């Protein structure tokens, strides 16, 4: 059993096994994702959160199988996806769907909503004839809350609001009966009120249809709302630094960086205020991916950093002995067997 499996009840539907991904950029090569392991259970809600450049989108694209890892494996039902061919690969492609940040860019502006949603139904032989396709599209529009469905069939993307377009994008993902939806910043381009209703829609798909949802976001407040019964993974400079149940991670973050992110949420929640008071980073400067610090890449900013340890050894993501299962990549938290939030108090 990998480390990532330890918090997933039952067998993982999809799993990243020590994946890394490097890119050539002007000035050298960056490792956008470095040794990430992550197992997603059936019907699970999981958020991957972190600042811009932390590797969360690259991780999501590798999970969705649209970006090949430089090293490591993507597993679907325990089997290596990148060794699959033909029908097996097609099954995976249908099972894992990606919903993008910008629905306007991902929807064909020259196609009506009916054309957009019926095309994959025909392509994957899930509709027999026009009447069947129309009924199925009506049902999908109903599921995603675009009602009455007949009002939307003949419309084009530009005739819809941002939230409605994102609902169409989600409906399109549902045309192939997916087991996993990877939603990359899928609610970041809409107003707050619409954001909540889209998050509720995704959560409803999880509870009513058993679809696993992986939401990628820079906003820990969104992650906390979405994954309140699931897990949050916090990434920093390409590595997973904390992975655990949402409530424990938010109320008592185990990694100093998680504590700093929570401190940045502008809310009057007493638990958050308590964490906020505890965190004073050494610097706000985020190191360049082209010149990462040795050891723990958070050490130049970390108030708990210990010279000779944190600037030398890379911390592994390890289980933190605690009531609620979670993993943290921090030498000090693991050694002290206590979350960073307590050590910073
Ligand atoms: Fe801070 Fe050291 Fe933990 Fe890194 S390993 S987060 S530098 S205490």
Coordinates of C-alpha atoms and ligand atoms in Angstrom, one line a residue:
X1 CA 0.0 0.0 0.0
X2 CA 1.4 3.4 -0.9
X3 CA 1.4 6.3 1.4
X4 CA -1.4 7.9 -0.6
X5 CA -3.6 4.9 0.0
X6 CA -3.6 5.2 3.7
X7 CA -6.4 7.7 3.8
X8 CA -8.6 6.2 1.1
X9 CA -11.2 3.7 2.3
X10 CA -11.3 0.8 -0.1
X11 CA -9.5 0.6 -3.4
X12 CA -8.6 3.7 -5.2
X13 CA -10.3 4.5 -8.5
X14 CA -7.4 6.5 -9.7
X15 CA -4.0 7.1 -8.4
X16 CA -0.8 9.0 -9.0
X17 CA 2.2 6.9 -7.9
X18 CA 5.3 9.1 -7.3
X19 CA 4.7 11.2 -10.4
X20 CA 7.0 14.0 -11.5
X21 CA 6.7 16.4 -14.4
X22 CA 9.5 18.6 -15.8
X23 CA 9.2 21.3 -18.4
X24 CA 11.8 23.1 -20.4
X25 CA 11.5 26.9 -20.0
X26 CA 13.7 29.8 -21.0
X27 CA 16.6 29.7 -18.6
X28 CA 16.5 25.9 -17.9
X29 CA 14.3 23.1 -16.8
X30 CA 11.7 23.3 -14.0
X31 CA 10.1 20.4 -12.1
X32 CA 6.5 21.5 -11.9
X33 CA 5.5 18.4 -9.9
X34 CA 8.0 16.4 -7.9
X35 CA 7.2 12.9 -6.6
X36 CA 3.5 13.3 -5.9
X37 CA 1.5 10.3 -4.8
X38 CA -2.3 10.6 -4.5
X39 CA -5.1 8.0 -4.4
X40 CA -8.7 9.0 -5.1
X41 CA -11.4 6.8 -3.7
X42 CA -14.9 6.1 -5.3
X43 CA -17.2 9.0 -4.6
X44 CA -14.6 11.0 -2.9
X45 CA -14.4 14.8 -2.8
X46 CA -10.8 16.0 -2.8
X47 CA -9.3 19.5 -3.2
X48 CA -5.8 20.2 -4.3
X49 CA -4.9 23.7 -3.1
X50 CA -1.9 26.0 -3.4
X51 CA -0.6 29.2 -4.8
X52 CA 0.1 29.9 -8.5
X53 CA 3.0 27.8 -9.7
X54 CA 2.7 25.1 -7.0
X55 CA 2.0 22.4 -9.6
X56 CA -1.7 21.8 -8.9
X57 CA -2.9 22.2 -12.5
X58 CA -0.1 20.0 -13.8
X59 CA -1.1 17.4 -11.2
X60 CA -4.7 17.7 -12.3
X61 CA -3.8 17.3 -16.0
X62 CA -1.7 14.2 -15.2
X63 CA -4.6 12.8 -13.1
X64 CA -6.9 13.3 -16.1
X65 CA -4.4 11.6 -18.4
X66 CA -3.9 14.5 -20.7
X67 CA -0.3 15.1 -19.6
X68 CA 2.3 12.3 -19.5
X69 CA 4.4 12.3 -16.3
X70 CA 8.2 12.5 -16.7
X71 CA 8.4 9.7 -14.2
X72 CA 6.0 7.8 -12.0
X73 CA 2.7 6.1 -12.9
X74 CA -1.0 7.0 -13.4
X75 CA -3.1 4.1 -12.2
X76 CA -6.8 3.5 -13.1
X77 CA -8.3 0.7 -11.0
X78 CA -4.7 -0.4 -10.2
X79 CA -3.5 -0.6 -13.8
X80 CA -1.0 1.7 -15.5
X81 CA -2.9 4.0 -17.8
X82 CA 0.0 4.8 -20.0
X83 CA 0.4 1.1 -20.9
X84 CA -3.2 0.8 -22.0
X85 CA -4.2 0.8 -25.7
X86 CA -7.3 0.6 -27.8
X87 CA -10.6 -0.1 -25.9
X88 CA -8.9 -0.1 -22.5
X89 CA -7.5 3.4 -23.0
X90 CA -10.9 4.6 -24.4
X91 CA -12.6 3.3 -21.2
X92 CA -10.2 5.4 -19.1
X93 CA -10.7 8.4 -21.3
X94 CA -14.5 8.2 -20.7
X95 CA -14.1 7.4 -17.0
X96 CA -12.0 10.5 -16.1
X97 CA -13.2 13.9 -17.4
X98 CA -11.6 17.3 -17.1
X99 CA -13.7 20.5 -16.6
X100 CA -11.6 23.6 -17.4
X101 CA -11.5 27.0 -15.7
X102 CA -12.8 28.9 -18.7
X103 CA -16.0 27.2 -20.1
X104 CA -16.2 29.8 -22.8
X105 CA -12.9 28.7 -24.2
X106 CA -13.8 25.0 -23.9
X107 CA -17.2 25.3 -25.6
X108 CA -17.4 25.6 -29.4
X109 CA -19.1 29.0 -30.0
X110 CA -20.6 27.8 -33.3
X111 CA -22.5 24.9 -31.7
X112 CA -25.8 25.0 -29.9
X113 CA -26.0 23.5 -26.5
X114 CA -27.9 20.5 -28.0
X115 CA -25.1 20.0 -30.6
X116 CA -22.4 20.3 -27.9
X117 CA -24.0 17.7 -25.6
X118 CA -25.4 15.3 -28.2
X119 CA -22.1 15.0 -30.1
X120 CA -20.4 12.8 -27.4
X121 CA -23.6 10.8 -26.9
X122 CA -23.5 9.9 -30.6
X123 CA -19.8 9.4 -30.6
X124 CA -19.9 6.9 -27.7
X125 CA -23.1 5.3 -28.9
X126 CA -25.1 6.4 -25.9
X127 CA -28.0 7.7 -28.0
X128 CA -30.1 6.0 -30.6
X129 CA -31.5 8.6 -32.9
X130 CA -32.4 12.2 -32.6
X131 CA -35.4 11.7 -30.2
X132 CA -33.3 9.6 -27.8
X133 CA -30.4 12.1 -27.9
X134 CA -32.8 15.0 -27.2
X135 CA -34.3 13.2 -24.2
X136 CA -30.8 12.5 -22.9
X137 CA -29.7 16.0 -23.4
X138 CA -32.8 17.3 -21.6
X139 CA -32.1 15.0 -18.7
X140 CA -28.4 16.2 -18.5
X141 CA -29.5 19.8 -18.5
X142 CA -32.0 19.0 -15.7
X143 CA -29.3 17.3 -13.7
X144 CA -27.0 20.4 -13.9
X145 CA -29.8 22.8 -13.0
X146 CA -30.4 24.4 -16.5
X147 CA -34.2 24.3 -16.4
X148 CA -36.5 24.2 -18.2
X149 CA -34.1 22.3 -20.5
X150 CA -36.0 23.2 -23.7
X151 CA -35.0 26.9 -23.1
X152 CA -31.4 25.9 -23.5
X153 CA -31.3 23.4 -26.3
X154 CA -31.0 25.9 -29.2
X155 CA -28.9 28.5 -27.4
X156 CA -25.2 29.2 -28.2
X157 CA -22.5 29.6 -25.5
X158 CA -22.4 33.4 -25.9
X159 CA -26.1 33.6 -25.0
X160 CA -25.4 32.1 -21.5
X161 CA -23.9 33.5 -18.4
X162 CA -20.5 32.3 -17.1
X163 CA -22.2 30.0 -14.5
X164 CA -24.6 28.6 -17.1
X165 CA -21.7 27.9 -19.4
X166 CA -19.8 26.0 -16.6
X167 CA -23.0 24.0 -16.0
X168 CA -23.0 23.0 -19.7
X169 CA -19.3 22.0 -19.4
X170 CA -20.2 19.8 -16.5
X171 CA -23.1 18.3 -18.4
X172 CA -20.8 17.6 -21.3
X173 CA -18.5 15.7 -18.9
X174 CA -21.5 13.7 -17.7
X175 CA -22.4 12.6 -21.2
X176 CA -20.0 9.7 -20.9
X177 CA -20.9 8.5 -17.3
X178 CA -17.6 9.4 -15.8
X179 CA -16.3 7.9 -12.5
X180 CA -14.0 10.9 -11.8
X181 CA -14.3 14.6 -12.7
X182 CA -11.2 16.8 -12.4
X183 CA -12.4 20.4 -12.1
X184 CA -9.5 22.8 -12.6
X185 CA -10.3 26.2 -11.0
X186 CA -13.8 25.4 -12.3
X187 CA -15.5 28.0 -10.1
X188 CA -12.9 30.8 -10.1
X189 CA -14.3 32.8 -13.0
X190 CA -17.8 33.2 -11.6
X191 CA -19.4 35.4 -8.9
X192 CA -19.4 34.2 -5.3
X193 CA -23.1 33.3 -5.2
X194 CA -22.8 31.3 -8.4
X195 CA -19.6 29.7 -7.1
X196 CA -21.5 28.2 -4.2
X197 CA -24.2 26.8 -6.4
X198 CA -21.6 25.2 -8.7
X199 CA -19.8 23.7 -5.8
X200 CA -23.1 22.3 -4.5
X201 CA -23.8 20.9 -8.0
X202 CA -20.5 19.0 -8.0
X203 CA -21.1 17.8 -4.5
X204 CA -24.6 16.6 -5.6
X205 CA -23.0 14.6 -8.4
X206 CA -20.8 13.0 -5.9
X207 CA -23.5 12.0 -3.5
X208 CA -26.2 11.1 -6.0
X209 CA -24.1 9.5 -8.8
X210 CA -21.0 8.4 -6.8
X211 CA -18.7 10.4 -9.1
X212 CA -15.3 11.2 -7.5
X213 CA -14.6 14.9 -7.7
X214 CA -11.1 16.4 -7.6
X215 CA -11.4 20.2 -7.4
X216 CA -8.2 22.2 -8.0
X217 CA -8.2 25.7 -6.5
X218 CA -6.0 28.5 -5.3
X219 CA -8.7 29.4 -2.7
X220 CA -8.5 27.5 0.6
X221 CA -12.0 28.9 1.5
X222 CA -13.4 27.2 -1.6
X223 CA -11.5 24.0 -0.7
X224 CA -12.8 24.1 2.9
X225 CA -16.4 24.4 1.7
X226 CA -16.1 21.8 -1.0
X227 CA -14.1 19.2 0.8
X228 CA -15.8 19.6 4.2
X229 CA -16.5 15.8 4.3
X230 CA -13.5 14.9 2.2
X231 CA -9.8 15.6 2.0
X232 CA -7.6 18.6 1.1
X233 CA -4.1 18.3 -0.4
X234 CA -1.8 21.3 -0.1
X235 CA 0.9 21.7 -2.6
X236 CA 4.0 24.0 -2.5
X237 CA 6.5 24.3 -5.2
X238 CA 5.6 21.1 -6.9
X239 CA 5.4 18.9 -3.8
X240 CA 2.4 17.7 -1.7
X241 CA 3.2 19.1 1.8
X242 CA 0.0 18.1 3.6
X243 CA -2.8 15.7 2.8
X244 CA -5.7 15.0 5.1
X245 CA -9.2 15.4 6.2
X246 CA -10.5 18.8 5.6
X247 CA -11.8 19.7 9.1
X248 CA -8.5 18.6 10.8
X249 CA -6.4 20.4 8.2
X250 CA -8.3 23.6 8.5
X251 CA -8.7 23.7 12.3
X252 CA -5.2 22.4 13.1
X253 CA -2.9 22.5 10.1
X254 CA 0.0 20.2 10.3
X255 CA 2.4 22.0 7.9
X256 CA 3.5 25.6 8.5
X257 CA 2.6 26.4 4.9
X258 CA -0.9 25.2 5.4
X259 CA -1.1 27.3 8.5
X260 CA 0.0 30.3 6.5
X261 CA -2.6 29.7 3.8
X262 CA -5.3 29.4 6.4
X263 CA -4.1 32.6 8.0
X264 CA -4.7 34.3 4.7
X265 CA -8.4 33.5 4.6
X266 CA -10.2 36.8 5.4
X267 CA -12.9 35.4 7.7
X268 CA -14.0 35.8 11.3
X269 CA -14.0 32.1 12.1
X270 CA -12.4 31.8 15.5
X271 CA -10.4 28.7 14.5
X272 CA -8.9 30.6 11.6
X273 CA -8.2 33.7 13.6
X274 CA -6.3 31.6 16.1
X275 CA -4.1 30.1 13.3
X276 CA -3.7 33.5 11.7
X277 CA -2.2 34.9 14.9
X278 CA 0.3 32.1 15.1
X279 CA 1.9 32.4 11.7
X280 CA 4.7 34.9 10.9
X281 CA 6.6 33.8 7.8
X282 CA 10.2 34.9 7.6
X283 CA 9.6 36.3 4.1
X284 CA 6.7 36.5 1.6
X285 CA 9.2 35.8 -1.3
X286 CA 8.4 32.5 -3.1
X287 CA 11.6 30.9 -4.5
X288 CA 11.9 30.4 -8.2
X289 CA 11.3 26.9 -9.6
X290 CA 14.5 27.5 -11.6
X291 CA 16.5 27.8 -8.3
X292 CA 14.8 25.8 -5.6
X293 CA 16.3 25.9 -2.1
X294 CA 17.9 22.6 -0.9
X295 CA 16.2 20.4 1.6
X296 CA 12.7 21.5 2.4
X297 CA 11.8 24.2 -0.2
X298 CA 9.8 26.0 2.4
X299 CA 12.7 26.5 4.8
X300 CA 13.6 30.1 3.7
X301 CA 10.1 31.2 4.8
X302 CA 9.4 28.8 7.6
X303 CA 9.3 30.0 11.2
X304 CA 10.0 26.5 12.5
X305 CA 13.0 25.8 10.2
X306 CA 16.0 24.2 11.9
X307 CA 19.4 24.8 10.3
X308 CA 21.3 21.7 9.5
X309 CA 18.1 19.7 9.1
X310 CA 15.5 21.6 7.1
X311 CA 18.0 23.2 4.7
X312 CA 19.6 19.8 4.0
X313 CA 17.1 17.0 4.0
X314 CA 14.0 16.8 1.8
X315 CA 11.0 15.9 4.1
X316 CA 8.8 13.0 3.0
X317 CA 5.1 13.0 3.2
X318 CA 4.5 10.8 6.2
X319 CA 1.5 10.0 8.4
X320 CA 1.3 12.2 11.5
X321 CA 0.2 10.3 14.5
X322 CA -3.2 11.9 15.3
X323 CA -6.8 11.1 15.8
X324 CA -7.7 12.1 12.2
X325 CA -5.5 10.5 9.6
X326 CA -3.3 12.9 7.6
X327 CA 0.1 13.1 6.1
X328 CA 2.6 15.9 6.3
X329 CA 6.0 16.6 4.8
X330 CA 7.7 18.4 7.7
X331 CA 10.7 17.1 9.7
X332 CA 9.6 19.0 12.9
X333 CA 5.9 18.1 12.9
X334 CA 6.8 14.4 12.4
X335 CA 9.5 14.4 15.0
X336 CA 7.4 16.3 17.6
X337 CA 4.3 14.2 16.6
X338 CA 2.2 17.4 16.6
X339 CA 0.7 19.7 14.0
X340 CA 2.6 22.9 13.1
X341 CA -0.4 24.9 14.4
X342 CA 0.4 23.7 17.9
X343 CA 4.1 24.1 17.5
X344 CA 3.7 27.7 16.3
X345 CA 1.4 28.6 19.3
Ligands
LIG1 FE1 9.5 24.2 8.2 FE2 11.5 22.4 8.4 FE3 9.0 21.6 8.4 FE4 10.1 22.5 6.2 S1 10.7 20.7 7.3 S2 8.1 23.0 6.9 S3 11.4 24.1 7.0 S4 10.0 22.9 9.9

